[in-house]
Coordinates of C-alpha atoms in Angstrom, one line a residue:
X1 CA 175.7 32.8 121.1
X2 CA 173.7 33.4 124.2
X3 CA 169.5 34.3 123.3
X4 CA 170.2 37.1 125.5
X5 CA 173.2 38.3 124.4
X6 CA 171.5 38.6 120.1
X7 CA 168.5 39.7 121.3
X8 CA 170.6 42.7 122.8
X9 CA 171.3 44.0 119.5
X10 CA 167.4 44.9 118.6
X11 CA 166.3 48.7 120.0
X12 CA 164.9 48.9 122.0
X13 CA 165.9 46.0 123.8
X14 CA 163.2 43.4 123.9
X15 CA 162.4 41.7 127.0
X16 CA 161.2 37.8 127.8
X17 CA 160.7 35.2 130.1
X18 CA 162.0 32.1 130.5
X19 CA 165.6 30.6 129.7
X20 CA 168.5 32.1 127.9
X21 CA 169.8 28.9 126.2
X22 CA 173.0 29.2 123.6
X23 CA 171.5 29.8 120.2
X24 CA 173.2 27.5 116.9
X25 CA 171.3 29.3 114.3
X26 CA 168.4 31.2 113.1
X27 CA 165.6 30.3 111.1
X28 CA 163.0 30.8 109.2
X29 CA 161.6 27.5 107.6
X30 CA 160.4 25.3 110.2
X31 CA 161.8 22.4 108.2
X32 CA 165.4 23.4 109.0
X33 CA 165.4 23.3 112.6
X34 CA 167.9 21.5 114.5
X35 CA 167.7 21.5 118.6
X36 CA 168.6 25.1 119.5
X37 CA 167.6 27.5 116.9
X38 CA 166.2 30.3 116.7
X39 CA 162.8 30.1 114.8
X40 CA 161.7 34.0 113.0
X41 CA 158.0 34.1 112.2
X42 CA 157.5 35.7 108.9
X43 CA 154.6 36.5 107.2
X44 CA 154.7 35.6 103.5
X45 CA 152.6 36.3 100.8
X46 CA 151.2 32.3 100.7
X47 CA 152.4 31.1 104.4
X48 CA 152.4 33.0 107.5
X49 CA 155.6 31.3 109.7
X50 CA 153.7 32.2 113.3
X51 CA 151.2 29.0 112.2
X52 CA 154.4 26.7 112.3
X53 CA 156.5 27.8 115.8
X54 CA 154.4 24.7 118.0
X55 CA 155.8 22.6 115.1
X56 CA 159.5 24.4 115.6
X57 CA 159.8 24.4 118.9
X58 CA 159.0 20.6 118.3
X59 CA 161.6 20.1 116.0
X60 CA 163.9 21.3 118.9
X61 CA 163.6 25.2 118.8
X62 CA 164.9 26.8 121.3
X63 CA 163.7 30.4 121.2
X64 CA 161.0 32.2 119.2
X65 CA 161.1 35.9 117.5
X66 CA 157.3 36.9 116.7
X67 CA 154.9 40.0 115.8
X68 CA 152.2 38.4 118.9
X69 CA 152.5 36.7 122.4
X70 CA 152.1 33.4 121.6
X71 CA 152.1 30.7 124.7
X72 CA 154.9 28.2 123.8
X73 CA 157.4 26.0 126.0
X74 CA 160.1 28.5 125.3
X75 CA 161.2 32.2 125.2
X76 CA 158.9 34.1 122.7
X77 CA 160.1 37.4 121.8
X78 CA 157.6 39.8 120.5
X79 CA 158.8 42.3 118.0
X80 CA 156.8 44.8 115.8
X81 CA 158.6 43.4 112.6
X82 CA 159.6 40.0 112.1
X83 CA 161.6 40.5 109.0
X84 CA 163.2 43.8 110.3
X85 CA 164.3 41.8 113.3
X86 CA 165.7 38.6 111.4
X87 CA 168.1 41.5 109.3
X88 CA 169.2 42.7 113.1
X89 CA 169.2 39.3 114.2
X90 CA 171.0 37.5 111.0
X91 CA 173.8 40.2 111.0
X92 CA 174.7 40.1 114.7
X93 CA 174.7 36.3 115.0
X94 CA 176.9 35.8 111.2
X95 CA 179.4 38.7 113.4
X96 CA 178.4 41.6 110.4
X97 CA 179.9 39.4 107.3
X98 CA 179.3 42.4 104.9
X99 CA 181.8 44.5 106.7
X100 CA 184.6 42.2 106.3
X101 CA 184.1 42.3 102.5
X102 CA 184.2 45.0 99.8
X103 CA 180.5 44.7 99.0
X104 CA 179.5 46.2 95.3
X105 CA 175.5 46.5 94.3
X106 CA 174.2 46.9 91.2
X107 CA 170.7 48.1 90.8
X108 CA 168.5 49.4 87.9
X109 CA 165.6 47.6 85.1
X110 CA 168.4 46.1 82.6
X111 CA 172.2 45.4 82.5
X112 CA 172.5 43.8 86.7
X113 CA 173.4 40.4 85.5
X114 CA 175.9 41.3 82.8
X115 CA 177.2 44.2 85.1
X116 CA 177.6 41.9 88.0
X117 CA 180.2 39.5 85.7
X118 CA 181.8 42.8 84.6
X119 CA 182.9 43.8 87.6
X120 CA 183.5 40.4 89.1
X121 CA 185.8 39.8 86.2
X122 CA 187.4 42.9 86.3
X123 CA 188.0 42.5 90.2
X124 CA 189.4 38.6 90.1
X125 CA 191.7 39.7 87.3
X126 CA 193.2 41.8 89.6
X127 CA 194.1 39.2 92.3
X128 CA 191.0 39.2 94.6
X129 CA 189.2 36.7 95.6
X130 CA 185.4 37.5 94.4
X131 CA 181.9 36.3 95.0
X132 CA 179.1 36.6 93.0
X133 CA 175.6 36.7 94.1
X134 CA 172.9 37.4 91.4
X135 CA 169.9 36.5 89.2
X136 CA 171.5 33.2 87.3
X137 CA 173.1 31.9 90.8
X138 CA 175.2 32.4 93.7
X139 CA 179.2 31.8 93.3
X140 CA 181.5 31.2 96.1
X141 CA 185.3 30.4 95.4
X142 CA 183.7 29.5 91.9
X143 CA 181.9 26.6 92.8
X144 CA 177.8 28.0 91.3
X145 CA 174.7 27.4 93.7
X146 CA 171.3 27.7 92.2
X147 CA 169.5 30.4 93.6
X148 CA 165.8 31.6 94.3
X149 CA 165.4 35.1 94.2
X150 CA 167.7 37.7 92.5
X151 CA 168.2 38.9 96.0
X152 CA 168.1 36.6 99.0
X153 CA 166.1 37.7 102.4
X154 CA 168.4 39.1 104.5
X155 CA 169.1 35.8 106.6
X156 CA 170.0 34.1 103.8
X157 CA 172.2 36.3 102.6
X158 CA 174.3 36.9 105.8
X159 CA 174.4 33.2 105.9
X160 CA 176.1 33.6 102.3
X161 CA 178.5 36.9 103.3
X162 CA 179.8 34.6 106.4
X163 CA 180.4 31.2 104.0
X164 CA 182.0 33.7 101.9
X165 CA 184.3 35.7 104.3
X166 CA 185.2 31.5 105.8
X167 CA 185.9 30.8 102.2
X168 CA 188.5 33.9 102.5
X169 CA 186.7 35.6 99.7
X170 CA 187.7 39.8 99.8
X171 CA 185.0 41.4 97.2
X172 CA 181.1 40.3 96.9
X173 CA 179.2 41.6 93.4
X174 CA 175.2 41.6 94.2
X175 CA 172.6 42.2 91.8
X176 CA 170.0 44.3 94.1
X177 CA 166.1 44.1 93.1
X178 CA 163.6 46.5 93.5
X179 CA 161.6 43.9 95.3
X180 CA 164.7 43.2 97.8
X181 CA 164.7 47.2 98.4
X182 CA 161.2 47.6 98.9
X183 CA 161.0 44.8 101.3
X184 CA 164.1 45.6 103.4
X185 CA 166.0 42.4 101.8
X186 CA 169.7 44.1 102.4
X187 CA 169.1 45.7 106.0
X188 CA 172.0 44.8 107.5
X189 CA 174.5 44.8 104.2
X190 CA 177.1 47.3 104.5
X191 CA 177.7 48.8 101.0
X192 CA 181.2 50.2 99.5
X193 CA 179.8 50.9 96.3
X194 CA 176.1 50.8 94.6
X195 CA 175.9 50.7 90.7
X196 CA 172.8 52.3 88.6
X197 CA 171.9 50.6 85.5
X198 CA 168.6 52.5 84.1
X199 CA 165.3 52.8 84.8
X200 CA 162.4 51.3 82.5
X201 CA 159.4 50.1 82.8
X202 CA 158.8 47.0 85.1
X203 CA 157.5 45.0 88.1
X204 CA 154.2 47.8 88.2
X205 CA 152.5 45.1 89.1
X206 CA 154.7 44.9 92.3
X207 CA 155.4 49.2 92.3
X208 CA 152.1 50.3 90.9
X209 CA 153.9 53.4 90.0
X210 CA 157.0 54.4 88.1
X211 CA 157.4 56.9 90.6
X212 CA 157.3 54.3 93.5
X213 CA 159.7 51.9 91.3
X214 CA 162.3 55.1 91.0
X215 CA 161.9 55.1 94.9
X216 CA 162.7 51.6 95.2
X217 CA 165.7 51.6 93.4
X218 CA 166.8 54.9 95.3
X219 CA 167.1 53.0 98.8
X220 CA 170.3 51.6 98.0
X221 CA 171.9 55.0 97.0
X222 CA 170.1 56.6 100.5
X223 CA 171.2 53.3 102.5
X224 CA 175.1 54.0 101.6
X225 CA 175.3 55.9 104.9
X226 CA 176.1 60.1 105.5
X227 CA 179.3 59.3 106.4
X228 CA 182.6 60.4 104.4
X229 CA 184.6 57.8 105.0
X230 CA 188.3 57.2 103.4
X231 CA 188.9 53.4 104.8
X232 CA 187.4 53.2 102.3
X233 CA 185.4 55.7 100.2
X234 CA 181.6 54.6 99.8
X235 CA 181.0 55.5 95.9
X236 CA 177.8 55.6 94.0
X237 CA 178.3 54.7 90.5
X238 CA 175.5 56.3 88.3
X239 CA 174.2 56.3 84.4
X240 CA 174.2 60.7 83.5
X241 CA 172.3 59.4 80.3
X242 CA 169.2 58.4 82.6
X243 CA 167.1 61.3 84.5
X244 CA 166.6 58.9 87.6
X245 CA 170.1 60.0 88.6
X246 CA 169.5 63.2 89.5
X247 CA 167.2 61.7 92.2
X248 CA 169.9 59.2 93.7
X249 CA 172.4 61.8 93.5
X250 CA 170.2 64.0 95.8
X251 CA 169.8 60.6 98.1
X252 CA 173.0 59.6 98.9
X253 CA 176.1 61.1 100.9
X254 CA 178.7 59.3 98.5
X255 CA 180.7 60.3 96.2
X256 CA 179.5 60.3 92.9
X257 CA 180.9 58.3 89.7
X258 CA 179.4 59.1 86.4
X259 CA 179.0 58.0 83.7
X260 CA 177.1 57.9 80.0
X261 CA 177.6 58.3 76.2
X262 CA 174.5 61.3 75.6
X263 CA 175.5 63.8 78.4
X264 CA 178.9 65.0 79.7
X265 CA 180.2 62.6 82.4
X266 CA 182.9 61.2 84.3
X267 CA 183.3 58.8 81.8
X268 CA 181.7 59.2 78.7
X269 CA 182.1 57.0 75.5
X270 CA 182.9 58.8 72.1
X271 CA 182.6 57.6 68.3
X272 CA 181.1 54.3 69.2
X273 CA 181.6 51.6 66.5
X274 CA 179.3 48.6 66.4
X275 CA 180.1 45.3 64.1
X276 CA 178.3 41.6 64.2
X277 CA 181.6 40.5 66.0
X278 CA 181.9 43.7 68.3
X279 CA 182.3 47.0 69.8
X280 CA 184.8 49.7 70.3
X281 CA 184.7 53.3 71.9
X282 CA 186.9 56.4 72.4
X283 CA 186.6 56.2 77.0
X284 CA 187.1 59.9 78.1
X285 CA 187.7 59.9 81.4
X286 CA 189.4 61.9 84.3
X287 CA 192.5 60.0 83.6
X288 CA 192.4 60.2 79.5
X289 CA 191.8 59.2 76.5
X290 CA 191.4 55.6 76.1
X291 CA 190.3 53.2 73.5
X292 CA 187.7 50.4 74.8
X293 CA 187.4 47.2 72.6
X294 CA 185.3 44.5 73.5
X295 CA 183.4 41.4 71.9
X296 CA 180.1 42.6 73.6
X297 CA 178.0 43.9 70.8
X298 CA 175.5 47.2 71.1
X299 CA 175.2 50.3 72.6
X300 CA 173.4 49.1 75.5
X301 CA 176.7 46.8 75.8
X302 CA 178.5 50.1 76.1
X303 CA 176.2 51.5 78.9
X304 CA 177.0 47.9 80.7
X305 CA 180.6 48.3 80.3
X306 CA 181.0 52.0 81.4
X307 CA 179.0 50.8 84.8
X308 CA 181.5 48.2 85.4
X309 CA 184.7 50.7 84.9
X310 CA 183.1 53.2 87.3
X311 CA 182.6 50.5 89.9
X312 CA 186.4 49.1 89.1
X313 CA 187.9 52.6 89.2
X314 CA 185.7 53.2 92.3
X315 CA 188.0 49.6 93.7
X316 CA 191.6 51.2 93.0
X317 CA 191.8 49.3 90.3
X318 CA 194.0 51.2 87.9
X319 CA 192.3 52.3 84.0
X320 CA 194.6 50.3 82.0
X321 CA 194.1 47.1 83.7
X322 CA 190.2 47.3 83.7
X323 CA 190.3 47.5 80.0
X324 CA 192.4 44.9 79.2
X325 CA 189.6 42.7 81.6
X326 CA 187.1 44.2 79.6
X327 CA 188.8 43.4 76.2
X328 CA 188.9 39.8 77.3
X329 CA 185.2 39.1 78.3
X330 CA 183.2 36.8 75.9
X331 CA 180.0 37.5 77.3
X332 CA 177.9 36.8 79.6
X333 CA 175.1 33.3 78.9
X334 CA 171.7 34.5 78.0
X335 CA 172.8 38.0 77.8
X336 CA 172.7 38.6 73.4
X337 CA 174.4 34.8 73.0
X338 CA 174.8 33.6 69.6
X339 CA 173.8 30.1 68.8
X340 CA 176.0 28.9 65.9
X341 CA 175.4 25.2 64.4
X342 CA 177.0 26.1 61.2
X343 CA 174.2 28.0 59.9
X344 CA 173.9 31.0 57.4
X345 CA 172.1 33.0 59.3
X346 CA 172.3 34.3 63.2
X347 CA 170.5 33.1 66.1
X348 CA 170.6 35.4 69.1
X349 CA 169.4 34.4 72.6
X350 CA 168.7 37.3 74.7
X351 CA 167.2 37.9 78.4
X352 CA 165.5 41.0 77.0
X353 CA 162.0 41.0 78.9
X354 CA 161.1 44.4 79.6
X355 CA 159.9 47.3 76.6
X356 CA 163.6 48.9 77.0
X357 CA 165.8 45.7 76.6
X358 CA 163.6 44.4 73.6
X359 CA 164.2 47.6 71.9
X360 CA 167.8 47.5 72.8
X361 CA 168.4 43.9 71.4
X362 CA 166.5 44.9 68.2
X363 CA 167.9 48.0 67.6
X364 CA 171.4 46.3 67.8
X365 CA 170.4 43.7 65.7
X366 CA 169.4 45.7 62.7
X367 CA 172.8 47.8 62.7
X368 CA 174.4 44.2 61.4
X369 CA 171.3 42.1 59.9
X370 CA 171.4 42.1 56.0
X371 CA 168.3 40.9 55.6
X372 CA 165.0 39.9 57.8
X373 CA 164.9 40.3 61.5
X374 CA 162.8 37.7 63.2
X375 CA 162.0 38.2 67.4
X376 CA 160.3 35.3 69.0
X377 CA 158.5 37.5 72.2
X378 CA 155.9 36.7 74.4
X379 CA 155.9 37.8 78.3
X380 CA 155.7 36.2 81.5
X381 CA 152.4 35.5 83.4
X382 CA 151.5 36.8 86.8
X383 CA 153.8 40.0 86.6
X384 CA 152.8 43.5 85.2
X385 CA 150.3 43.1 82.3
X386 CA 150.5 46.7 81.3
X387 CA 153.7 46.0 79.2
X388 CA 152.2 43.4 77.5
X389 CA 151.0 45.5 74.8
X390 CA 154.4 47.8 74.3
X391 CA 156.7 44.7 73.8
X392 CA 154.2 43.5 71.2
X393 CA 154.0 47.4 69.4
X394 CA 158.4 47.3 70.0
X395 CA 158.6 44.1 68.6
X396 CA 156.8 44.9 65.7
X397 CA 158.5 48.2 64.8
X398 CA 161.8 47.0 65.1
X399 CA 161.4 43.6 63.2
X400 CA 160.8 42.4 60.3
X401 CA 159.2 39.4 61.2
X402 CA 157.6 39.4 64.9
X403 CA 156.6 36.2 66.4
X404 CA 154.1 36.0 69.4
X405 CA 154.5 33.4 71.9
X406 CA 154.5 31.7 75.4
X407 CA 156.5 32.7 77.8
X408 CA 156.7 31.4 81.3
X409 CA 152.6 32.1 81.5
X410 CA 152.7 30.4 85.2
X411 CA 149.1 30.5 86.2
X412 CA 147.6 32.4 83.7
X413 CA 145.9 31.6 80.3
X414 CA 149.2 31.4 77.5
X415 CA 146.2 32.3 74.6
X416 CA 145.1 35.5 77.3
X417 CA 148.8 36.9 77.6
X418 CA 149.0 37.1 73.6
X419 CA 145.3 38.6 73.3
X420 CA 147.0 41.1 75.8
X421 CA 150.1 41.8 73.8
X422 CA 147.9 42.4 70.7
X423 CA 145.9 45.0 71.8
X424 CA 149.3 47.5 71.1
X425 CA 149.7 46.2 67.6
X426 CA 146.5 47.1 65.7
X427 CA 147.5 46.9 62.2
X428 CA 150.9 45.2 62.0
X429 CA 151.6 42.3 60.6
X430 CA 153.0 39.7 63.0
X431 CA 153.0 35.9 63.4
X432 CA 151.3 33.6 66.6
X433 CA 152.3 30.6 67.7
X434 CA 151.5 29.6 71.2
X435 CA 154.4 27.0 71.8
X436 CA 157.6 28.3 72.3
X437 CA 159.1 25.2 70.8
X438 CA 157.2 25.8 67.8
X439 CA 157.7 29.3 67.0
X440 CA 161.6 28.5 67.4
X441 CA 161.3 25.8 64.8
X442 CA 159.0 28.1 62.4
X443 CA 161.7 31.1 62.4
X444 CA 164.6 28.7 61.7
X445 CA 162.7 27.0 59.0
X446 CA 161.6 30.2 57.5
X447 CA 165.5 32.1 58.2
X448 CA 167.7 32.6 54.8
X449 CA 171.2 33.5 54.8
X450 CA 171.5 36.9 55.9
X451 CA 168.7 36.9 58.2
X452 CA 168.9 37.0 61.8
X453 CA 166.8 35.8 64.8
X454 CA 166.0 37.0 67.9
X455 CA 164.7 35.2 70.7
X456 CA 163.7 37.4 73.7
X457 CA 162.9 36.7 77.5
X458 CA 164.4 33.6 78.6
X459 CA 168.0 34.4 78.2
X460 CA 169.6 31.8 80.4
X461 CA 166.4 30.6 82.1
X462 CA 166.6 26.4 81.3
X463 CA 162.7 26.2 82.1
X464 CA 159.3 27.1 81.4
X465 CA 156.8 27.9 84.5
X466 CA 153.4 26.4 83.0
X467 CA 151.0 26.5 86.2
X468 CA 152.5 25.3 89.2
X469 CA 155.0 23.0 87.0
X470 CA 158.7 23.7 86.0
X471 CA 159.1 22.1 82.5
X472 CA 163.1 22.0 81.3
X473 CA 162.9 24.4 78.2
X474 CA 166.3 26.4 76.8
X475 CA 166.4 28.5 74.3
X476 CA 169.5 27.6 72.7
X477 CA 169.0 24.0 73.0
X478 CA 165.6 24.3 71.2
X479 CA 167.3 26.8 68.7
X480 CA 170.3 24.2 68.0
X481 CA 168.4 21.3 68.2
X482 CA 166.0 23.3 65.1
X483 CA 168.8 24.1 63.3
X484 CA 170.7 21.0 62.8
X485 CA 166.9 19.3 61.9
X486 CA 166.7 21.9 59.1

């Protein structure tokens, strides 16, 4: 593509001097350059791009987009935003990807990840071709890439749409962060349907604010467009049970799919059963009665599920069919997975890092533990400290046997991060043990038949982020690995 024919599609059009050479793609890393790219300068948090374009235009770039005049051997195009531009920029030259596929986003503090397989499941069971793009990795024609962010910049992920639409792939599932909202990650992605988990406390060290969080998490209900279209209908999919609805049903121009178990919805969920091996529910719906059975375990499981019917009825998908998908699902890994090495009692590996989740997972736990509950907790460094204390007060309410311990600390003191949590559990009884490693192989060593542990915050993660290294730690291999040395 011509320089002046993709710069044509910012507004107002932007003006240069100098050559209008054919364009082969767009970056933003210096390091990827090849002879004839585009080069975006983007100011990061750690590295501002405008100190590497001499280097990219030495690497062979061909054109420049910046935020200042800059005096270079080629065209420099000055633009008030960088990263606004590259979303312009990245959708024009992939030729708009996202509006080639049926693009579902799932949004909200807990349940994206399991959601996102849901629906991805539900959606390939029914002869499409799906892609997956989310917090434990990006899938294409099922072959897994590893992934950085839950949500890609926006270059990236038009790079992704287009591999995806060449890979003759008909429906992409997204998980959507706050952070990706906020920062205008998915300008550019042209939604069908956007999912609503819940809304919890989180990332207020990003937000600050609830209020501003809510906000954040609103965009992508307000971004579906104020357009009733039929080919096809643009749907949000929203939890009833969870007052940040009201707001996102005030933002957006769609039409509205509901859903919840405590107040009247589209589809609600009736005399809920829980076992250790399961979960069924009564599904009222527009269509019915129904009865749901699945292997995912909890009422939070139910909440999950209900999302992903709402998004497959949302498809065309017909009622009967999304259930039998549902029926069939094992579960999703590091989302409340069972380690079992022949043991009497339960291990449970759960991604539950935020006060909401924990008490989920726990409150789940104790409807089938027989005896002690152990949770192995800690919480991550560098991200909002003021939940700190309320996992540690949660985890102590809703277990028998609490265990404080390292997370993925990153830069911070691991001893700091548990002073922090125990400042919300004044008077409880609870256990510390710094390495993670360790306080697996206490609560295995201490577990009896009957008893069941929980280990929270890592779910699927296969790392721990100890300063500025990445140290292979999983869960479940530590928890196995304990058991078997019993």
């Amino acid at each position: 593509m011509k320089l002046n024919t993709l710069i044509s599609y910012l507004q107002p059009y932007k003006t240069y001097s100098g050559d209008n050479p054919d364009i082969s793609s767009i970056e933003n890393d210096s390091r990827n350059i090849q002879n004839g790219s585009l080069f975006i300068c983007i100011k990061g948090f750690n590295v501002d791009g405008h100190d590497y374009a001499e280097l990219a235009v030495q690497n062979g770039a061909a054109a420049i987009i910046a935020e200042k005049k800059m005096n270079l051997s080629v065209p420099v195009i000055v633009v008030p935003d960088s990263k606004r531009a590259m979303s312009v920029l990245a959708d024009a030259f992939f030729g708009q990807p996202s509006r080639k596929l049926h693009l579902i986003g799932i949004t909200g503090t807990n349940g994206k990840t399991t959601i996102s397989h849901l629906i991805e499941k539900i959606i390939s069971d029914s002869g499409e071709k799906t892609g997956l793009i989310g917090t434990m990795y990006t899938k294409i024609a099922g072959k897994k890439y590893e992934v950085k962010n839950t949500t890609p910049d926006s270059l990236t992920l038009q790079k992704i749409f287009s591999q995806m639409v060449d890979e003759g792939i008909s429906t992409t599932v997204m998980e959507v962060s706050s952070h990706a909202l906020d920062e205008g990650r998915i300008h550019g992605c042209d939604f069908n349907i956007a999912v609503f988990s819940n809304l919890t406390q989180d990332h207020l060290d990003y937000h600050k604010t609830m209020e501003a969080y809510k906000n954040a998490k609103g965009l992508l209900f307000s971004q579906l467009g104020s357009g009733f279209s039929q080919n096809p209908p643009k749907f949000a999919v929203l939890n009833n049970d969870d007052e940040a609805s009201k707001s996102y049903i005030r933002a957006t121009a769609a039409h509205i799919l509901t859903y919840g178990i405590d107040n009247k919805a589209d589809l609600q969920a009736k005399n809920i059963q829980i076992t250790s091996s399961g979960t069924s529910f009564e599904l009222i719906s527009p269509f019915g009665i129904h009865n749901v059975s699945m292997q995912l375990i909890g009422k939070f499981s139910v909440y999950n599920v209900l999302a992903s019917i709402g998004a497959g009825i949302a498809t065309g998908i017909p009622i009967e069919q999304i259930i039998q998908s549902i029926k069939e699902v094992q579960g999703v890994s590091g989302r409340f997975e069972t380690v079992d090495a022949g043991q009497n009692f339960s291990v449970i590996v759960d991604y539950s890092h935020t006060p909401d989740s924990l008490k989920n997972a726990l409150t789940t736990v104790k409807q089938f533990a027989k005896k002690r509950v152990f949770v192995i907790v800690g919480c991550g460094g560098d991200r909002d400290r003021s939940k700190r204390p309320l996992m540690a007060e949660i985890a102590c309410r809703f277990s028998s046997d609490p265990i404080f311990t390292s997370d993925n600390p990153r830069s911070e003191d691991p001893k700091q991060i548990l002073i922090d949590m125990e400042e919300g559990v004044q008077g409880y009884q609870y256990k510390t043990i710094i390495d993670r490693k360790e306080a697996i192989h206490y609560a295995v060593k201490a577990a009896t038949a009957g008893d069941v542990i929980l280990i929270a915050g890592k779910g699927h993660e296969t790392y721990q982020l100890i300063g500025n290294q990445m140290i292979h730690f999983d869960d479940r291999e530590v928890a196995k690995e304990a058991i078997e040395g019993r």
